[in-house]
Tab-separated table of C-alpha atoms in Angstrom:
chain	number	residue	atom	x	y	z
R	1	UNK	CA	-9.460	36.599	-208.349
R	2	UNK	CA	-9.140	33.226	-206.613
R	3	UNK	CA	-6.637	34.766	-204.137
R	4	UNK	CA	-9.082	37.573	-203.348
R	5	UNK	CA	-11.871	35.055	-202.558
R	6	UNK	CA	-9.581	33.100	-200.279
R	7	UNK	CA	-8.631	36.282	-198.399
R	8	UNK	CA	-12.270	37.301	-198.099
R	9	UNK	CA	-13.145	33.860	-196.754
R	10	UNK	CA	-10.429	34.028	-194.114
R	11	UNK	CA	-11.532	37.522	-193.105
R	12	UNK	CA	-15.132	36.287	-192.749
R	13	UNK	CA	-13.999	33.332	-190.589
R	14	UNK	CA	-11.886	35.650	-188.438
R	15	UNK	CA	-14.786	38.096	-188.040
R	16	UNK	CA	-17.169	35.268	-187.076
R	17	UNK	CA	-14.718	33.979	-184.464
R	18	UNK	CA	-14.386	37.484	-182.974
R	19	UNK	CA	-18.153	37.847	-182.784
R	20	UNK	CA	-18.464	34.424	-181.131
R	21	UNK	CA	-15.762	35.295	-178.613
R	22	UNK	CA	-17.435	38.560	-177.657
R	23	UNK	CA	-20.853	36.851	-177.519
R	24	UNK	CA	-19.586	33.967	-175.334
R	25	UNK	CA	-18.165	36.452	-172.914
R	26	UNK	CA	-21.248	38.643	-172.694
R	27	UNK	CA	-24.349	36.532	-173.283
R	28	UNK	CA	-26.426	34.656	-170.678
R	29	UNK	CA	-26.128	31.534	-172.809
R	30	UNK	CA	-22.483	31.208	-171.880
R	31	UNK	CA	-23.295	31.531	-168.181
R	32	UNK	CA	-26.046	28.920	-168.407
R	33	UNK	CA	-23.875	26.433	-170.297
R	34	UNK	CA	-20.955	26.873	-167.898
R	35	UNK	CA	-23.224	26.444	-164.828
R	36	UNK	CA	-24.768	23.312	-166.321
R	37	UNK	CA	-21.346	21.811	-166.908
R	38	UNK	CA	-20.291	22.623	-163.294
R	39	UNK	CA	-23.478	21.112	-161.822
R	40	UNK	CA	-23.021	17.993	-163.897
R	41	UNK	CA	-19.433	17.646	-162.674
R	42	UNK	CA	-20.489	18.025	-159.025
R	43	UNK	CA	-23.370	15.586	-159.386
R	44	UNK	CA	-21.110	13.148	-161.132
R	45	UNK	CA	-18.504	13.382	-158.327
R	46	UNK	CA	-21.103	12.987	-155.549
R	47	UNK	CA	-22.728	10.089	-157.323
R	48	UNK	CA	-19.385	8.362	-157.778
R	49	UNK	CA	-18.611	8.928	-154.065
R	50	UNK	CA	-22.037	7.626	-153.052
R	51	UNK	CA	-21.644	4.576	-155.276
R	52	UNK	CA	-18.214	3.941	-153.800
R	53	UNK	CA	-19.436	4.159	-150.217
R	54	UNK	CA	-22.491	2.054	-150.998
R	55	UNK	CA	-20.274	-0.559	-152.565
R	56	UNK	CA	-17.864	-0.587	-149.611
R	57	UNK	CA	-20.257	-0.289	-146.613
R	58	UNK	CA	-23.219	-2.673	-146.932
R	59	UNK	CA	-21.623	-5.245	-144.655
R	60	UNK	CA	-20.788	-2.653	-142.006
R	61	UNK	CA	-24.249	-1.095	-142.153
R	62	UNK	CA	-25.980	-4.455	-141.872
R	63	UNK	CA	-23.758	-5.460	-138.957
R	64	UNK	CA	-24.522	-2.231	-137.066
R	65	UNK	CA	-28.233	-2.588	-137.715
R	66	UNK	CA	-28.208	-6.173	-136.476
R	67	UNK	CA	-26.354	-5.142	-133.301
R	68	UNK	CA	-28.865	-2.363	-132.616
R	69	UNK	CA	-31.805	-4.700	-133.162
R	70	UNK	CA	-30.214	-7.301	-130.890
R	71	UNK	CA	-29.717	-4.739	-128.114
R	72	UNK	CA	-33.288	-3.521	-128.480
R	73	UNK	CA	-34.648	-7.077	-128.403
R	74	UNK	CA	-32.555	-7.940	-125.354
R	75	UNK	CA	-33.810	-4.832	-123.525
R	76	UNK	CA	-37.420	-5.641	-124.416
R	77	UNK	CA	-37.036	-9.242	-123.255
R	78	UNK	CA	-35.481	-8.208	-119.939
R	79	UNK	CA	-38.140	-5.569	-119.383
R	80	UNK	CA	-40.865	-8.129	-120.097
R	81	UNK	CA	-39.290	-10.669	-117.733
R	82	UNK	CA	-39.013	-8.105	-114.937
R	83	UNK	CA	-42.605	-6.978	-115.471
R	84	UNK	CA	-43.872	-10.559	-115.395
R	85	UNK	CA	-41.912	-11.188	-112.224
R	86	UNK	CA	-43.339	-8.051	-110.634
R	87	UNK	CA	-46.888	-9.020	-111.610
R	88	UNK	CA	-46.309	-12.499	-110.196
R	89	UNK	CA	-45.019	-11.013	-106.956
R	90	UNK	CA	-48.084	-8.768	-106.644
R	91	UNK	CA	-50.403	-11.720	-107.273
R	92	UNK	CA	-48.594	-13.822	-104.685
R	93	UNK	CA	-48.788	-10.991	-102.161
R	94	UNK	CA	-52.521	-10.670	-102.752
R	95	UNK	CA	-53.021	-14.421	-102.348
R	96	UNK	CA	-51.002	-14.420	-99.137
R	97	UNK	CA	-53.122	-11.590	-97.787
R	98	UNK	CA	-56.278	-13.511	-98.626
R	99	UNK	CA	-55.115	-16.617	-96.787
R	100	UNK	CA	-53.838	-14.873	-93.654
R	101	UNK	CA	-56.933	-15.710	-91.632
R	102	UNK	CA	-56.775	-19.405	-92.571
R	103	UNK	CA	-53.094	-19.509	-91.714
R	104	UNK	CA	-53.722	-18.010	-88.283
R	105	UNK	CA	-56.378	-20.649	-87.554
R	106	UNK	CA	-53.995	-23.433	-88.584
R	107	UNK	CA	-51.229	-22.019	-86.425
R	108	UNK	CA	-53.528	-21.906	-83.406
R	109	UNK	CA	-54.339	-25.638	-83.655
R	110	UNK	CA	-50.881	-26.854	-82.680
R	111	UNK	CA	-50.339	-29.637	-80.135
R	112	UNK	CA	-49.324	-29.084	-76.521
R	113	UNK	CA	-45.833	-30.387	-77.272
R	114	UNK	CA	-45.391	-27.820	-80.052
R	115	UNK	CA	-46.565	-25.073	-77.723
R	116	UNK	CA	-44.040	-26.129	-75.069
R	117	UNK	CA	-41.280	-26.145	-77.710
R	118	UNK	CA	-42.238	-22.635	-78.817
R	119	UNK	CA	-42.162	-21.415	-75.205
R	120	UNK	CA	-38.676	-22.866	-74.810
R	121	UNK	CA	-37.541	-21.154	-78.013
R	122	UNK	CA	-38.991	-17.851	-76.828
R	123	UNK	CA	-37.020	-18.153	-73.580
R	124	UNK	CA	-33.798	-18.764	-75.516
R	125	UNK	CA	-34.533	-15.745	-77.731
R	126	UNK	CA	-35.056	-13.552	-74.678
R	127	UNK	CA	-31.635	-14.593	-73.364
R	128	UNK	CA	-30.092	-13.800	-76.749
R	129	UNK	CA	-31.844	-10.409	-76.774
R	130	UNK	CA	-30.449	-9.609	-73.343
R	131	UNK	CA	-26.897	-10.347	-74.510
R	132	UNK	CA	-27.376	-8.284	-77.654
R	133	UNK	CA	-28.815	-5.400	-75.647
R	134	UNK	CA	-25.741	-5.416	-73.417
R	135	UNK	CA	-23.521	-5.308	-76.508
R	136	UNK	CA	-25.539	-2.398	-77.840
R	137	UNK	CA	-25.113	-0.522	-74.576
R	138	UNK	CA	-21.357	-1.054	-74.466
R	139	UNK	CA	-20.208	1.345	-77.146
R	140	UNK	CA	-22.790	0.548	-79.825
R	141	UNK	CA	-23.309	-2.256	-82.336
R	142	UNK	CA	-21.641	-3.132	-85.576
R	143	UNK	CA	-24.002	-3.428	-88.511
R	144	UNK	CA	-24.054	-7.266	-88.331
R	145	UNK	CA	-24.969	-6.948	-84.625
R	146	UNK	CA	-27.745	-4.549	-85.558
R	147	UNK	CA	-29.157	-7.060	-88.005
R	148	UNK	CA	-28.776	-9.876	-85.488
R	149	UNK	CA	-30.686	-7.838	-82.925
R	150	UNK	CA	-33.406	-6.995	-85.435
R	151	UNK	CA	-33.807	-10.640	-86.408
R	152	UNK	CA	-34.027	-11.660	-82.749
R	153	UNK	CA	-36.899	-9.238	-82.207
R	154	UNK	CA	-34.942	-6.808	-80.034
R	155	UNK	CA	-36.487	-3.384	-79.432
R	156	UNK	CA	-34.949	-1.603	-82.400
R	157	UNK	CA	-36.521	0.923	-84.737
R	158	UNK	CA	-37.549	-1.692	-87.318
R	159	UNK	CA	-38.276	-5.394	-87.018
R	160	UNK	CA	-36.726	-8.053	-89.215
R	161	UNK	CA	-40.112	-8.629	-90.851
R	162	UNK	CA	-40.285	-4.960	-91.799
R	163	UNK	CA	-36.702	-4.869	-93.085
R	164	UNK	CA	-37.391	-7.815	-95.385
R	165	UNK	CA	-40.751	-6.533	-96.652
R	166	UNK	CA	-40.300	-5.083	-100.147
R	167	UNK	CA	-43.305	-2.743	-99.970
R	168	UNK	CA	-42.398	-1.462	-96.508
R	169	UNK	CA	-38.747	-0.847	-97.382
R	170	UNK	CA	-39.368	0.849	-100.725
R	171	UNK	CA	-42.037	3.112	-99.235
R	172	UNK	CA	-40.054	3.938	-96.100
R	173	UNK	CA	-36.502	4.193	-97.383
R	174	UNK	CA	-36.604	4.949	-101.116
R	175	UNK	CA	-37.612	7.652	-103.531
R	176	UNK	CA	-37.857	6.291	-107.082
R	177	UNK	CA	-37.540	8.802	-109.912
R	178	UNK	CA	-40.231	8.590	-112.582
R	179	UNK	CA	-37.744	7.503	-115.265
R	180	UNK	CA	-36.844	4.225	-113.545
R	181	UNK	CA	-38.251	1.433	-111.398
R	182	UNK	CA	-37.139	-1.337	-109.048
R	183	UNK	CA	-38.409	-4.902	-108.622
R	184	UNK	CA	-38.312	-7.295	-105.651
R	185	UNK	CA	-35.690	-9.466	-107.343
R	186	UNK	CA	-33.388	-6.436	-107.602
R	187	UNK	CA	-33.864	-5.443	-103.966
R	188	UNK	CA	-32.853	-8.788	-102.452
R	189	UNK	CA	-33.431	-7.555	-98.929
R	190	UNK	CA	-32.511	-10.576	-96.836
R	191	UNK	CA	-29.241	-11.131	-98.685
R	192	UNK	CA	-28.482	-7.395	-98.705
R	193	UNK	CA	-28.918	-7.246	-94.944
R	194	UNK	CA	-26.763	-10.316	-94.349
R	195	UNK	CA	-24.050	-9.205	-96.760
R	196	UNK	CA	-20.641	-8.641	-95.184
R	197	UNK	CA	-19.368	-5.305	-96.515
R	198	UNK	CA	-16.415	-4.991	-94.158
R	199	UNK	CA	-13.102	-4.181	-95.830
R	200	UNK	CA	-9.528	-5.369	-95.459
R	201	UNK	CA	-7.623	-2.961	-93.236
R	202	UNK	CA	-4.154	-4.542	-93.551
R	203	UNK	CA	-3.437	-3.249	-97.048
R	204	UNK	CA	-0.825	-0.966	-98.525
R	205	UNK	CA	-1.988	2.378	-99.800
R	206	UNK	CA	-5.471	3.882	-99.586
R	207	UNK	CA	-8.540	1.763	-98.851
R	208	UNK	CA	-11.106	4.525	-99.466
R	209	UNK	CA	-11.297	6.961	-102.367
R	210	UNK	CA	-13.217	10.237	-102.056
R	211	UNK	CA	-13.700	12.332	-105.186
R	212	UNK	CA	-16.195	14.795	-106.632
R	213	UNK	CA	-17.791	14.553	-110.069
R	214	UNK	CA	-18.958	18.148	-109.546
R	215	UNK	CA	-16.094	19.619	-107.551
R	216	UNK	CA	-17.220	23.218	-108.107
R	217	UNK	CA	-20.472	22.838	-106.141
R	218	UNK	CA	-20.809	25.595	-103.529
R	219	UNK	CA	-22.936	26.536	-100.521
R	220	UNK	CA	-24.816	29.540	-99.180
R	221	UNK	CA	-21.731	31.262	-97.784
R	222	UNK	CA	-18.993	29.742	-99.980
R	223	UNK	CA	-16.194	31.751	-101.544
R	224	UNK	CA	-16.291	30.304	-105.050
R	225	UNK	CA	-12.617	31.156	-105.533
R	226	UNK	CA	-11.620	29.190	-102.420
R	227	UNK	CA	-11.802	25.425	-102.994
R	228	UNK	CA	-11.795	24.765	-99.247
R	229	UNK	CA	-15.280	26.304	-99.032
R	230	UNK	CA	-16.706	24.133	-101.823
R	231	UNK	CA	-17.773	20.470	-101.756
R	232	UNK	CA	-14.109	19.502	-102.113
R	233	UNK	CA	-13.402	21.189	-98.770
R	234	UNK	CA	-16.187	19.167	-97.129
R	235	UNK	CA	-14.626	16.013	-98.579
R	236	UNK	CA	-11.333	16.949	-96.910
R	237	UNK	CA	-13.093	17.031	-93.534
R	238	UNK	CA	-14.479	13.518	-94.084
R	239	UNK	CA	-11.027	12.330	-95.115
R	240	UNK	CA	-9.521	13.701	-91.901
R	241	UNK	CA	-12.136	12.095	-89.628
R	242	UNK	CA	-11.920	8.693	-91.308
R	243	UNK	CA	-8.145	8.694	-90.991
R	244	UNK	CA	-7.644	10.209	-87.537
R	245	UNK	CA	-10.651	8.781	-85.670
R	246	UNK	CA	-11.221	5.446	-87.397
R	247	UNK	CA	-7.786	4.604	-88.787
R	248	UNK	CA	-8.638	4.233	-92.483
R	249	UNK	CA	-6.194	5.151	-95.214
R	250	UNK	CA	-8.021	7.617	-97.485
R	251	UNK	CA	-7.155	9.170	-100.850
R	252	UNK	CA	-9.031	12.394	-101.543
R	253	UNK	CA	-8.970	13.610	-105.143
R	254	UNK	CA	-9.919	17.282	-105.474
R	255	UNK	CA	-9.849	17.516	-109.273
R	256	UNK	CA	-12.538	19.836	-110.657
R	257	UNK	CA	-13.796	18.447	-113.967
R	258	UNK	CA	-15.449	20.467	-116.767
R	259	UNK	CA	-19.137	20.350	-115.927
R	260	UNK	CA	-20.371	19.278	-119.375
R	261	UNK	CA	-18.097	16.210	-119.374
R	262	UNK	CA	-17.766	15.637	-115.635
R	263	UNK	CA	-18.987	12.038	-115.514
R	264	UNK	CA	-16.809	10.844	-118.395
R	265	UNK	CA	-13.770	12.719	-117.033
R	266	UNK	CA	-14.497	11.513	-113.518
R	267	UNK	CA	-14.745	7.940	-114.768
R	268	UNK	CA	-11.320	8.161	-116.377
R	269	UNK	CA	-9.845	9.590	-113.178
R	270	UNK	CA	-11.334	6.901	-110.932
R	271	UNK	CA	-10.128	4.151	-113.276
R	272	UNK	CA	-6.614	5.595	-113.168
R	273	UNK	CA	-6.652	5.739	-109.359
R	274	UNK	CA	-8.017	2.207	-109.010
R	275	UNK	CA	-5.214	0.967	-111.231
R	276	UNK	CA	-2.607	2.959	-109.309
R	277	UNK	CA	-3.961	1.983	-105.867
R	278	UNK	CA	-5.354	-1.577	-106.084
R	279	UNK	CA	-6.063	-1.576	-102.328
R	280	UNK	CA	-8.985	0.831	-102.752
R	281	UNK	CA	-12.189	-0.980	-101.744
R	282	UNK	CA	-14.610	1.932	-101.324
R	283	UNK	CA	-15.383	4.804	-103.701
R	284	UNK	CA	-17.327	7.857	-102.495
R	285	UNK	CA	-18.525	10.400	-105.045
R	286	UNK	CA	-19.526	13.339	-102.846
R	287	UNK	CA	-21.943	15.987	-104.160
R	288	UNK	CA	-24.324	18.548	-102.777
R	289	UNK	CA	-27.903	18.501	-103.993
R	290	UNK	CA	-29.775	21.293	-105.743
R	291	UNK	CA	-32.848	22.188	-103.720
R	292	UNK	CA	-33.606	25.917	-104.019
R	293	UNK	CA	-36.095	27.136	-101.437
R	294	UNK	CA	-35.470	24.122	-99.147
R	295	UNK	CA	-33.186	24.074	-96.116
R	296	UNK	CA	-31.984	20.471	-95.672
R	297	UNK	CA	-30.940	20.609	-92.031
R	298	UNK	CA	-31.395	18.642	-88.815
R	299	UNK	CA	-29.798	18.845	-85.374
R	300	UNK	CA	-27.193	16.341	-84.171
R	301	UNK	CA	-25.373	16.837	-80.894
R	302	UNK	CA	-26.776	20.338	-80.617
R	303	UNK	CA	-25.315	21.368	-83.989
R	304	UNK	CA	-27.243	22.320	-87.146
R	305	UNK	CA	-26.306	19.564	-89.574
R	306	UNK	CA	-26.914	19.217	-93.306
R	307	UNK	CA	-29.013	16.179	-94.182
R	308	UNK	CA	-27.512	13.642	-96.568
R	309	UNK	CA	-28.906	11.315	-99.218
R	310	UNK	CA	-27.531	8.090	-100.690
R	311	UNK	CA	-28.031	7.901	-104.453
R	312	UNK	CA	-28.155	4.848	-106.760
R	313	UNK	CA	-28.179	4.616	-110.538
R	314	UNK	CA	-30.340	1.661	-111.635
R	315	UNK	CA	-29.041	1.355	-115.233
R	316	UNK	CA	-32.627	0.905	-116.377
R	317	UNK	CA	-35.527	3.066	-117.469
R	318	UNK	CA	-39.193	2.222	-117.105
R	319	UNK	CA	-38.884	0.597	-120.550
R	320	UNK	CA	-36.153	-1.821	-119.480
R	321	UNK	CA	-32.412	-2.177	-118.822
R	322	UNK	CA	-29.861	0.134	-120.432
R	323	UNK	CA	-27.799	-2.548	-122.128
R	324	UNK	CA	-25.157	-0.055	-123.219
R	325	UNK	CA	-24.771	1.130	-119.598
R	326	UNK	CA	-24.787	-2.192	-117.814
R	327	UNK	CA	-23.805	-2.365	-114.140
R	328	UNK	CA	-22.811	-5.791	-112.826
R	329	UNK	CA	-22.119	-4.210	-109.416
R	330	UNK	CA	-25.690	-2.958	-108.954
R	331	UNK	CA	-26.619	-5.525	-106.236
R	332	UNK	CA	-23.571	-4.560	-104.158
R	333	UNK	CA	-24.237	-0.851	-104.752
R	334	UNK	CA	-27.794	-1.277	-103.477
R	335	UNK	CA	-26.713	-3.384	-100.486
R	336	UNK	CA	-24.093	-0.786	-99.543
R	337	UNK	CA	-26.477	2.174	-99.611
R	338	UNK	CA	-29.241	0.216	-97.849
R	339	UNK	CA	-26.965	-0.836	-94.990
R	340	UNK	CA	-25.757	2.754	-94.573
R	341	UNK	CA	-29.334	4.040	-94.624
R	342	UNK	CA	-30.390	1.570	-91.924
R	343	UNK	CA	-27.326	2.330	-89.806
R	344	UNK	CA	-28.189	6.024	-90.065
R	345	UNK	CA	-31.802	5.372	-89.074
R	346	UNK	CA	-30.606	3.555	-85.956
R	347	UNK	CA	-27.844	6.003	-85.005
R	348	UNK	CA	-29.106	9.375	-86.248
R	349	UNK	CA	-32.842	9.398	-87.058
R	350	UNK	CA	-33.670	12.264	-89.413
R	351	UNK	CA	-30.090	12.669	-90.644
R	352	UNK	CA	-30.627	10.900	-93.961
R	353	UNK	CA	-33.243	11.540	-96.611
R	354	UNK	CA	-34.715	8.642	-98.582
R	355	UNK	CA	-32.284	6.758	-100.809
R	356	UNK	CA	-32.763	8.088	-104.338
R	357	UNK	CA	-33.032	5.811	-107.390
R	358	UNK	CA	-32.574	7.139	-110.915
R	359	UNK	CA	-32.221	5.543	-114.333
R	360	UNK	CA	-28.585	5.930	-115.342
R	361	UNK	CA	-25.331	4.383	-114.154
R	362	UNK	CA	-23.309	7.300	-112.732
R	363	UNK	CA	-20.046	5.285	-112.913
R	364	UNK	CA	-21.238	3.036	-110.085
R	365	UNK	CA	-20.307	-0.053	-112.093
R	366	UNK	CA	-16.640	0.584	-111.228
R	367	UNK	CA	-16.915	-0.974	-107.749
R	368	UNK	CA	-19.376	-2.777	-105.476
R	369	UNK	CA	-18.829	-0.498	-102.455
R	370	UNK	CA	-19.446	2.599	-104.520
R	371	UNK	CA	-21.741	5.307	-103.208
R	372	UNK	CA	-22.849	8.686	-104.485
R	373	UNK	CA	-23.730	10.942	-101.545
R	374	UNK	CA	-25.614	14.220	-101.733
R	375	UNK	CA	-24.678	16.387	-98.712
R	376	UNK	CA	-27.146	19.189	-98.144
R	377	UNK	CA	-27.831	21.718	-100.908
R	378	UNK	CA	-26.861	25.197	-102.039
R	379	UNK	CA	-29.095	26.614	-99.270
R	380	UNK	CA	-26.937	25.071	-96.515
R	381	UNK	CA	-24.016	26.845	-94.899
R	382	UNK	CA	-20.503	25.483	-95.075
R	383	UNK	CA	-20.528	24.798	-91.331
R	384	UNK	CA	-23.735	22.746	-91.628
R	385	UNK	CA	-21.998	20.692	-94.313
R	386	UNK	CA	-18.900	20.200	-92.169
R	387	UNK	CA	-21.058	19.168	-89.185
R	388	UNK	CA	-22.497	16.339	-91.310
R	389	UNK	CA	-19.118	14.658	-91.762
R	390	UNK	CA	-18.834	13.289	-88.212
R	391	UNK	CA	-22.092	11.258	-88.338
R	392	UNK	CA	-21.404	10.249	-91.942
R	393	UNK	CA	-17.969	8.921	-90.967
R	394	UNK	CA	-19.501	6.877	-88.145
R	395	UNK	CA	-22.152	5.428	-90.470
R	396	UNK	CA	-19.460	4.409	-92.961
R	397	UNK	CA	-17.400	2.868	-90.183
R	398	UNK	CA	-20.349	0.851	-88.839
R	399	UNK	CA	-20.805	-0.774	-92.263
R	400	UNK	CA	-17.126	-1.163	-93.190
R	401	UNK	CA	-15.652	-2.376	-89.904
């Protein structure tokens, strides 16, 4: 009897276990319990990972935040200083305008001796002008001679007073993009005009580097499969003229970089070449502009010639300097493009468009004599582009000799 009860009990337990097994497999309860356990495990793992990272990274996070705040503060301070300086300059200009009449009266009350001294000085200046004019007639002037003539009041396109007037120069020679600005302290005109940008000619290896951030840029009649008909082919013409006519040693890099990373790839390439050829003193990044519907052309020597434009990156927006894209060579960059613009105005009026200023750096921090040149646009023909290289080479030579 006792043995029968024990057997019945075991059978009942076995039956219950079978029912539970079938139920666990088939009922929604099993699915819900299993899902809950899985979610708990995932949450637990993520929480542990989050706790671990939080425990390890507070110092790093705080350090990064402090660096970002410091950069932002520095940019704000520099922007404020530049704005104050600009406001001060405007106020001073207004005050000077208001006192012009009084100044003229004071100047007209000089003594007879002072008047005689001024007349003597004027005579000496006239003699100097005559000498300078002769130099200009005998094969043209170097850029320093141009500036000397302008300062002496010689009959050139612009007077020295105009060339050192911030408002006149920025209105006449510059186009400033809406995302940036320029202040009088940044356009140090008198020092820019006096700056000697001539280069050493007695060096081993190339002195001038020509390359193309956008080497695939084409023209109205280009064969896109033929690199000689693209902007790289135009660069080869400039290379030839600079070497054969003016005696410079030029390295022309025709690498075509992927467009979406062209500036970073171009930067790496230029750095490699500067390291390989330490005698390089001039870098030219030659582009063609994008100006659909506009034909950028003039006539030089009876030939239709693409107009060019010198381009500068200011490394600052209207909100202040780009501290992460600093350019210590900006003053030299600006002096270089300004001297070339003025040489072009004297030699080939109408050949150059206004110098263009935009916010970013465009790799111009790599060298002082670094220029980005836009030659024509996609609406120009290849021959118009090629025709522009002769006057461009002469302008470069006038500044670099």
